[in-house]
Amino acid sequence: MEISYYANDWESAVIKVPENGKRIVKFFLDGILESEFEAHPDSKVAYGSQEIDLIKITEEEYNSFGKTWKFGKGFKKVKI
């Protein structure tokens, strides 16, 4: 199994799913990149919901989130 990466544009977050299946989340809010943390199993940010679809991203996009890009108006990916 490989590591998967997702973005939650609604919450301005990216998610990493390693082989153990736990979800690791990091946020970029108010110009600050938050530290990674393990999400609770009920987290809509990390797992999505009927209202929130997760978007598949690359490892490079995950690693550069909050450094070279963020989500802007209309939930579009914009350069920092």
mmCIF file of N, CA, C and O in Angstrom:
data_model
loop_
_atom_site.group_PDB
_atom_site.id
_atom_site.type_symbol
_atom_site.label_atom_id
_atom_site.label_comp_id
_atom_site.label_asym_id
_atom_site.label_seq_id
_atom_site.Cartn_x
_atom_site.Cartn_y
_atom_site.Cartn_z
ATOM 1 N N MET A 1 0.848 -1.190 0.000
ATOM 2 C CA MET A 1 0.000 0.000 0.000
ATOM 3 C C MET A 1 0.886 1.243 0.000
ATOM 4 O O MET A 1 1.907 1.286 0.654
ATOM 5 N N GLU A 2 0.471 2.244 -0.694
ATOM 6 C CA GLU A 2 1.247 3.476 -0.759
ATOM 7 C C GLU A 2 0.552 4.596 -0.004
ATOM 8 O O GLU A 2 -0.596 4.470 0.397
ATOM 9 N N ILE A 3 1.237 5.690 0.168
ATOM 10 C CA ILE A 3 0.681 6.864 0.839
ATOM 11 C C ILE A 3 -0.193 7.624 -0.161
ATOM 12 O O ILE A 3 0.187 7.818 -1.312
ATOM 13 N N SER A 4 -1.357 8.051 0.307
ATOM 14 C CA SER A 4 -2.276 8.847 -0.507
ATOM 15 C C SER A 4 -2.341 10.259 0.060
ATOM 16 O O SER A 4 -2.160 10.462 1.266
ATOM 17 N N TYR A 5 -2.642 11.213 -0.807
ATOM 18 C CA TYR A 5 -2.706 12.620 -0.411
ATOM 19 C C TYR A 5 -3.992 13.243 -0.943
ATOM 20 O O TYR A 5 -4.394 12.981 -2.079
ATOM 21 N N TYR A 6 -4.613 14.082 -0.098
ATOM 22 C CA TYR A 6 -5.859 14.737 -0.466
ATOM 23 C C TYR A 6 -5.848 16.184 -0.001
ATOM 24 O O TYR A 6 -5.114 16.552 0.906
ATOM 25 N N ALA A 7 -6.717 16.975 -0.620
ATOM 26 C CA ALA A 7 -6.924 18.358 -0.194
ATOM 27 C C ALA A 7 -8.389 18.541 0.163
ATOM 28 O O ALA A 7 -9.268 17.936 -0.450
ATOM 29 N N ASN A 8 -8.618 19.360 1.168
ATOM 30 C CA ASN A 8 -9.960 19.769 1.548
ATOM 31 C C ASN A 8 -9.990 21.281 1.363
ATOM 32 O O ASN A 8 -9.572 22.032 2.242
ATOM 33 N N ASP A 9 -10.424 21.711 0.195
ATOM 34 C CA ASP A 9 -10.391 23.135 -0.126
ATOM 35 C C ASP A 9 -11.341 23.945 0.752
ATOM 36 O O ASP A 9 -11.059 25.093 1.075
ATOM 37 N N TRP A 10 -12.428 23.361 1.173
ATOM 38 C CA TRP A 10 -13.396 24.060 2.021
ATOM 39 C C TRP A 10 -12.771 24.455 3.354
ATOM 40 O O TRP A 10 -13.028 25.515 3.893
ATOM 41 N N GLU A 11 -11.917 23.583 3.908
ATOM 42 C CA GLU A 11 -11.302 23.813 5.214
ATOM 43 C C GLU A 11 -9.864 24.323 5.110
ATOM 44 O O GLU A 11 -9.191 24.470 6.125
ATOM 45 N N SER A 12 -9.359 24.549 3.901
ATOM 46 C CA SER A 12 -7.981 24.979 3.672
ATOM 47 C C SER A 12 -7.003 24.034 4.379
ATOM 48 O O SER A 12 -6.189 24.444 5.203
ATOM 49 N N ALA A 13 -7.130 22.754 4.031
ATOM 50 C CA ALA A 13 -6.312 21.722 4.662
ATOM 51 C C ALA A 13 -5.880 20.687 3.628
ATOM 52 O O ALA A 13 -6.514 20.536 2.580
ATOM 53 N N VAL A 14 -4.791 20.003 3.946
ATOM 54 C CA VAL A 14 -4.358 18.851 3.158
ATOM 55 C C VAL A 14 -4.236 17.654 4.095
ATOM 56 O O VAL A 14 -4.013 17.813 5.299
ATOM 57 N N ILE A 15 -4.396 16.466 3.520
ATOM 58 C CA ILE A 15 -4.453 15.250 4.305
ATOM 59 C C ILE A 15 -3.507 14.216 3.708
ATOM 60 O O ILE A 15 -3.490 14.035 2.493
ATOM 61 N N LYS A 16 -2.761 13.556 4.581
ATOM 62 C CA LYS A 16 -1.882 12.458 4.166
ATOM 63 C C LYS A 16 -2.433 11.185 4.797
ATOM 64 O O LYS A 16 -2.763 11.168 5.985
ATOM 65 N N VAL A 17 -2.526 10.114 3.985
ATOM 66 C CA VAL A 17 -3.020 8.836 4.483
ATOM 67 C C VAL A 17 -1.919 7.801 4.288
ATOM 68 O O VAL A 17 -1.740 7.262 3.190
ATOM 69 N N PRO A 18 -1.139 7.520 5.348
ATOM 70 C CA PRO A 18 -0.077 6.532 5.236
ATOM 71 C C PRO A 18 -0.642 5.111 5.219
ATOM 72 O O PRO A 18 -1.862 4.910 5.290
ATOM 73 N N GLU A 19 0.245 4.146 5.142
ATOM 74 C CA GLU A 19 -0.160 2.745 5.031
ATOM 75 C C GLU A 19 -1.027 2.273 6.191
ATOM 76 O O GLU A 19 -1.854 1.382 6.011
ATOM 77 N N ASN A 20 -0.875 2.853 7.373
ATOM 78 C CA ASN A 20 -1.672 2.423 8.523
ATOM 79 C C ASN A 20 -3.114 2.937 8.465
ATOM 80 O O ASN A 20 -3.938 2.585 9.294
ATOM 81 N N GLY A 21 -3.433 3.796 7.483
ATOM 82 C CA GLY A 21 -4.792 4.282 7.277
ATOM 83 C C GLY A 21 -5.179 5.484 8.126
ATOM 84 O O GLY A 21 -6.243 6.060 7.930
ATOM 85 N N LYS A 22 -4.344 5.872 9.083
ATOM 86 C CA LYS A 22 -4.646 7.049 9.894
ATOM 87 C C LYS A 22 -4.494 8.294 9.032
ATOM 88 O O LYS A 22 -3.695 8.321 8.107
ATOM 89 N N ARG A 23 -5.244 9.308 9.326
ATOM 90 C CA ARG A 23 -5.213 10.527 8.528
ATOM 91 C C ARG A 23 -4.438 11.613 9.254
ATOM 92 O O ARG A 23 -4.731 11.938 10.402
ATOM 93 N N ILE A 24 -3.448 12.176 8.562
ATOM 94 C CA ILE A 24 -2.624 13.253 9.085
ATOM 95 C C ILE A 24 -3.043 14.532 8.359
ATOM 96 O O ILE A 24 -3.064 14.572 7.137
ATOM 97 N N VAL A 25 -3.357 15.564 9.127
ATOM 98 C CA VAL A 25 -3.899 16.804 8.562
ATOM 99 C C VAL A 25 -2.970 17.967 8.868
ATOM 100 O O VAL A 25 -2.359 18.032 9.936
ATOM 101 N N LYS A 26 -2.883 18.903 7.916
ATOM 102 C CA LYS A 26 -2.268 20.198 8.211
ATOM 103 C C LYS A 26 -3.115 21.286 7.565
ATOM 104 O O LYS A 26 -3.653 21.124 6.476
ATOM 105 N N PHE A 27 -3.265 22.386 8.298
ATOM 106 C CA PHE A 27 -4.070 23.539 7.887
ATOM 107 C C PHE A 27 -3.171 24.713 7.536
ATOM 108 O O PHE A 27 -2.084 24.846 8.082
ATOM 109 N N PHE A 28 -3.673 25.586 6.670
ATOM 110 C CA PHE A 28 -3.052 26.882 6.410
ATOM 111 C C PHE A 28 -4.150 27.907 6.623
ATOM 112 O O PHE A 28 -5.021 28.091 5.777
ATOM 113 N N LEU A 29 -4.124 28.559 7.793
ATOM 114 C CA LEU A 29 -5.179 29.498 8.158
ATOM 115 C C LEU A 29 -4.581 30.831 8.566
ATOM 116 O O LEU A 29 -3.620 30.880 9.329
ATOM 117 N N ASP A 30 -5.163 31.892 8.058
ATOM 118 C CA ASP A 30 -4.728 33.250 8.403
ATOM 119 C C ASP A 30 -3.226 33.429 8.196
ATOM 120 O O ASP A 30 -2.539 34.050 9.002
ATOM 121 N N GLY A 31 -2.696 32.835 7.128
ATOM 122 C CA GLY A 31 -1.285 32.991 6.791
ATOM 123 C C GLY A 31 -0.334 32.149 7.615
ATOM 124 O O GLY A 31 0.875 32.317 7.526
ATOM 125 N N ILE A 32 -0.871 31.231 8.403
ATOM 126 C CA ILE A 32 -0.021 30.397 9.261
ATOM 127 C C ILE A 32 -0.210 28.922 8.899
ATOM 128 O O ILE A 32 -1.340 28.425 8.857
ATOM 129 N N LEU A 33 0.890 28.239 8.660
ATOM 130 C CA LEU A 33 0.863 26.804 8.391
ATOM 131 C C LEU A 33 0.918 26.076 9.728
ATOM 132 O O LEU A 33 1.884 26.194 10.475
ATOM 133 N N GLU A 34 -0.139 25.362 10.040
ATOM 134 C CA GLU A 34 -0.232 24.641 11.313
ATOM 135 C C GLU A 34 0.560 23.335 11.229
ATOM 136 O O GLU A 34 0.734 22.769 10.158
ATOM 137 N N SER A 35 1.014 22.831 12.360
ATOM 138 C CA SER A 35 1.727 21.556 12.423
ATOM 139 C C SER A 35 0.792 20.409 12.050
ATOM 140 O O SER A 35 -0.418 20.482 12.266
ATOM 141 N N GLU A 36 1.375 19.352 11.529
ATOM 142 C CA GLU A 36 0.598 18.158 11.205
ATOM 143 C C GLU A 36 0.074 17.523 12.492
ATOM 144 O O GLU A 36 0.725 17.582 13.530
ATOM 145 N N PHE A 37 -1.100 16.928 12.399
ATOM 146 C CA PHE A 37 -1.652 16.198 13.537
ATOM 147 C C PHE A 37 -2.521 15.056 13.028
ATOM 148 O O PHE A 37 -3.006 15.095 11.890
ATOM 149 N N GLU A 38 -2.687 14.048 13.867
ATOM 150 C CA GLU A 38 -3.527 12.908 13.517
ATOM 151 C C GLU A 38 -4.987 13.273 13.755
ATOM 152 O O GLU A 38 -5.353 13.746 14.833
ATOM 153 N N ALA A 39 -5.812 13.043 12.742
ATOM 154 C CA ALA A 39 -7.223 13.410 12.822
ATOM 155 C C ALA A 39 -8.035 12.368 13.587
ATOM 156 O O ALA A 39 -7.724 11.173 13.561
ATOM 157 N N HIS A 40 -9.077 12.839 14.222
ATOM 158 C CA HIS A 40 -10.044 11.975 14.880
ATOM 159 C C HIS A 40 -10.810 11.208 13.793
ATOM 160 O O HIS A 40 -11.075 11.755 12.719
ATOM 161 N N PRO A 41 -11.190 9.953 14.045
ATOM 162 C CA PRO A 41 -11.919 9.169 13.030
ATOM 163 C C PRO A 41 -13.225 9.796 12.543
ATOM 164 O O PRO A 41 -13.696 9.480 11.453
ATOM 165 N N ASP A 42 -13.822 10.706 13.314
ATOM 166 C CA ASP A 42 -15.067 11.359 12.907
ATOM 167 C C ASP A 42 -14.837 12.698 12.208
ATOM 168 O O ASP A 42 -15.798 13.407 11.899
ATOM 169 N N SER A 43 -13.588 13.051 11.956
ATOM 170 C CA SER A 43 -13.253 14.351 11.378
ATOM 171 C C SER A 43 -13.761 14.490 9.949
ATOM 172 O O SER A 43 -13.356 13.746 9.060
ATOM 173 N N LYS A 44 -14.631 15.483 9.724
ATOM 174 C CA LYS A 44 -15.097 15.766 8.363
ATOM 175 C C LYS A 44 -13.993 16.415 7.536
ATOM 176 O O LYS A 44 -13.982 16.318 6.320
ATOM 177 N N VAL A 45 -13.063 17.089 8.204
ATOM 178 C CA VAL A 45 -11.931 17.693 7.504
ATOM 179 C C VAL A 45 -11.094 16.586 6.862
ATOM 180 O O VAL A 45 -10.734 16.650 5.687
ATOM 181 N N ALA A 46 -10.783 15.542 7.624
ATOM 182 C CA ALA A 46 -9.882 14.484 7.162
ATOM 183 C C ALA A 46 -10.565 13.417 6.315
ATOM 184 O O ALA A 46 -9.931 12.795 5.469
ATOM 185 N N TYR A 47 -11.851 13.196 6.542
ATOM 186 C CA TYR A 47 -12.545 12.114 5.856
ATOM 187 C C TYR A 47 -13.583 12.598 4.853
ATOM 188 O O TYR A 47 -14.144 11.791 4.114
ATOM 189 N N GLY A 48 -13.860 13.898 4.844
ATOM 190 C CA GLY A 48 -14.876 14.427 3.954
ATOM 191 C C GLY A 48 -16.271 14.155 4.507
ATOM 192 O O GLY A 48 -16.432 13.583 5.573
ATOM 193 N N SER A 49 -17.268 14.557 3.748
ATOM 194 C CA SER A 49 -18.663 14.367 4.137
ATOM 195 C C SER A 49 -19.510 14.528 2.885
ATOM 196 O O SER A 49 -18.987 14.728 1.791
ATOM 197 N N GLN A 50 -20.826 14.477 3.071
ATOM 198 C CA GLN A 50 -21.706 14.690 1.921
ATOM 199 C C GLN A 50 -21.517 16.086 1.344
ATOM 200 O O GLN A 50 -21.643 16.292 0.146
ATOM 201 N N GLU A 51 -21.194 17.047 2.216
ATOM 202 C CA GLU A 51 -21.027 18.431 1.774
ATOM 203 C C GLU A 51 -19.607 18.724 1.298
ATOM 204 O O GLU A 51 -19.394 19.680 0.565
ATOM 205 N N ILE A 52 -18.638 17.932 1.761
ATOM 206 C CA ILE A 52 -17.227 18.220 1.480
ATOM 207 C C ILE A 52 -16.574 17.043 0.773
ATOM 208 O O ILE A 52 -16.455 15.958 1.340
ATOM 209 N N ASP A 53 -16.165 17.257 -0.470
ATOM 210 C CA ASP A 53 -15.434 16.240 -1.212
ATOM 211 C C ASP A 53 -13.945 16.482 -1.052
ATOM 212 O O ASP A 53 -13.489 17.623 -1.123
ATOM 213 N N LEU A 54 -13.194 15.411 -0.855
ATOM 214 C CA LEU A 54 -11.736 15.525 -0.820
ATOM 215 C C LEU A 54 -11.211 15.409 -2.245
ATOM 216 O O LEU A 54 -11.734 14.652 -3.052
ATOM 217 N N ILE A 55 -10.155 16.163 -2.529
ATOM 218 C CA ILE A 55 -9.557 16.208 -3.858
ATOM 219 C C ILE A 55 -8.212 15.498 -3.799
ATOM 220 O O ILE A 55 -7.383 15.809 -2.944
ATOM 221 N N LYS A 56 -7.988 14.552 -4.678
ATOM 222 C CA LYS A 56 -6.716 13.831 -4.733
ATOM 223 C C LYS A 56 -5.623 14.804 -5.178
ATOM 224 O O LYS A 56 -5.811 15.565 -6.133
ATOM 225 N N ILE A 57 -4.491 14.827 -4.451
ATOM 226 C CA ILE A 57 -3.344 15.665 -4.812
ATOM 227 C C ILE A 57 -2.082 14.811 -4.797
ATOM 228 O O ILE A 57 -2.102 13.665 -4.356
ATOM 229 N N THR A 58 -0.985 15.403 -5.231
ATOM 230 C CA THR A 58 0.291 14.693 -5.264
ATOM 231 C C THR A 58 1.060 14.909 -3.953
ATOM 232 O O THR A 58 0.742 15.812 -3.169
ATOM 233 N N GLU A 59 2.090 14.115 -3.758
ATOM 234 C CA GLU A 59 2.961 14.292 -2.598
ATOM 235 C C GLU A 59 3.620 15.663 -2.643
ATOM 236 O O GLU A 59 3.743 16.346 -1.622
ATOM 237 N N GLU A 60 4.037 16.083 -3.823
ATOM 238 C CA GLU A 60 4.660 17.405 -3.971
ATOM 239 C C GLU A 60 3.693 18.519 -3.561
ATOM 240 O O GLU A 60 4.080 19.467 -2.870
ATOM 241 N N GLU A 61 2.433 18.416 -3.969
ATOM 242 C CA GLU A 61 1.443 19.419 -3.580
ATOM 243 C C GLU A 61 1.233 19.417 -2.069
ATOM 244 O O GLU A 61 1.120 20.475 -1.457
ATOM 245 N N TYR A 62 1.197 18.229 -1.472
ATOM 246 C CA TYR A 62 1.048 18.131 -0.015
ATOM 247 C C TYR A 62 2.217 18.820 0.678
ATOM 248 O O TYR A 62 2.022 19.622 1.592
ATOM 249 N N ASN A 63 3.425 18.518 0.246
ATOM 250 C CA ASN A 63 4.623 19.071 0.894
ATOM 251 C C ASN A 63 4.777 20.571 0.695
ATOM 252 O O ASN A 63 5.344 21.258 1.542
ATOM 253 N N SER A 64 4.274 21.106 -0.419
ATOM 254 C CA SER A 64 4.429 22.536 -0.702
ATOM 255 C C SER A 64 3.243 23.375 -0.218
ATOM 256 O O SER A 64 3.294 24.611 -0.264
ATOM 257 N N PHE A 65 2.197 22.734 0.283
ATOM 258 C CA PHE A 65 1.026 23.450 0.784
ATOM 259 C C PHE A 65 1.433 24.374 1.938
ATOM 260 O O PHE A 65 2.149 23.985 2.847
ATOM 261 N N GLY A 66 0.995 25.614 1.859
ATOM 262 C CA GLY A 66 1.324 26.591 2.890
ATOM 263 C C GLY A 66 2.697 27.212 2.723
ATOM 264 O O GLY A 66 3.060 28.126 3.453
ATOM 265 N N LYS A 67 3.470 26.701 1.768
ATOM 266 C CA LYS A 67 4.801 27.257 1.489
ATOM 267 C C LYS A 67 4.799 27.980 0.146
ATOM 268 O O LYS A 67 5.291 29.091 0.047
ATOM 269 N N THR A 68 4.257 27.322 -0.882
ATOM 270 C CA THR A 68 4.218 27.938 -2.208
ATOM 271 C C THR A 68 2.801 28.118 -2.733
ATOM 272 O O THR A 68 2.588 28.817 -3.707
ATOM 273 N N TRP A 69 1.826 27.482 -2.097
ATOM 274 C CA TRP A 69 0.438 27.649 -2.535
ATOM 275 C C TRP A 69 -0.516 27.492 -1.352
ATOM 276 O O TRP A 69 -0.168 26.962 -0.317
ATOM 277 N N LYS A 70 -1.728 27.995 -1.551
ATOM 278 C CA LYS A 70 -2.812 27.893 -0.569
ATOM 279 C C LYS A 70 -4.123 27.917 -1.334
ATOM 280 O O LYS A 70 -4.139 28.048 -2.555
ATOM 281 N N PHE A 71 -5.237 27.809 -0.620
ATOM 282 C CA PHE A 71 -6.535 27.967 -1.249
ATOM 283 C C PHE A 71 -6.955 29.411 -1.124
ATOM 284 O O PHE A 71 -6.840 30.027 -0.064
ATOM 285 N N GLY A 72 -7.430 29.977 -2.229
ATOM 286 C CA GLY A 72 -7.876 31.362 -2.249
ATOM 287 C C GLY A 72 -9.374 31.461 -2.446
ATOM 288 O O GLY A 72 -10.111 30.495 -2.222
ATOM 289 N N LYS A 73 -9.816 32.609 -2.907
ATOM 290 C CA LYS A 73 -11.238 32.838 -3.148
ATOM 291 C C LYS A 73 -11.771 31.793 -4.124
ATOM 292 O O LYS A 73 -11.097 31.424 -5.075
ATOM 293 N N GLY A 74 -12.981 31.362 -3.872
ATOM 294 C CA GLY A 74 -13.589 30.356 -4.736
ATOM 295 C C GLY A 74 -12.920 29.003 -4.599
ATOM 296 O O GLY A 74 -13.079 28.139 -5.446
ATOM 297 N N PHE A 75 -12.139 28.832 -3.528
ATOM 298 C CA PHE A 75 -11.449 27.572 -3.228
ATOM 299 C C PHE A 75 -10.479 27.159 -4.333
ATOM 300 O O PHE A 75 -10.202 25.995 -4.522
ATOM 301 N N LYS A 76 -9.965 28.153 -5.036
ATOM 302 C CA LYS A 76 -8.971 27.900 -6.081
ATOM 303 C C LYS A 76 -7.577 27.879 -5.483
ATOM 304 O O LYS A 76 -7.289 28.582 -4.531
ATOM 305 N N LYS A 77 -6.723 27.065 -6.062
ATOM 306 C CA LYS A 77 -5.334 26.974 -5.652
ATOM 307 C C LYS A 77 -4.594 28.219 -6.151
ATOM 308 O O LYS A 77 -4.657 28.537 -7.344
ATOM 309 N N VAL A 78 -3.949 28.965 -5.228
ATOM 310 C CA VAL A 78 -3.237 30.183 -5.610
ATOM 311 C C VAL A 78 -1.811 30.163 -5.042
ATOM 312 O O VAL A 78 -1.565 29.567 -4.007
ATOM 313 N N LYS A 79 -0.910 30.844 -5.743
ATOM 314 C CA LYS A 79 0.480 30.939 -5.270
ATOM 315 C C LYS A 79 0.565 31.884 -4.085
ATOM 316 O O LYS A 79 -0.172 32.861 -4.002
ATOM 317 N N ILE A 80 1.496 31.593 -3.212
ATOM 318 C CA ILE A 80 1.750 32.460 -2.051
ATOM 319 C C ILE A 80 2.847 33.434 -2.429
ATOM 320 O O ILE A 80 3.833 33.071 -3.002
#
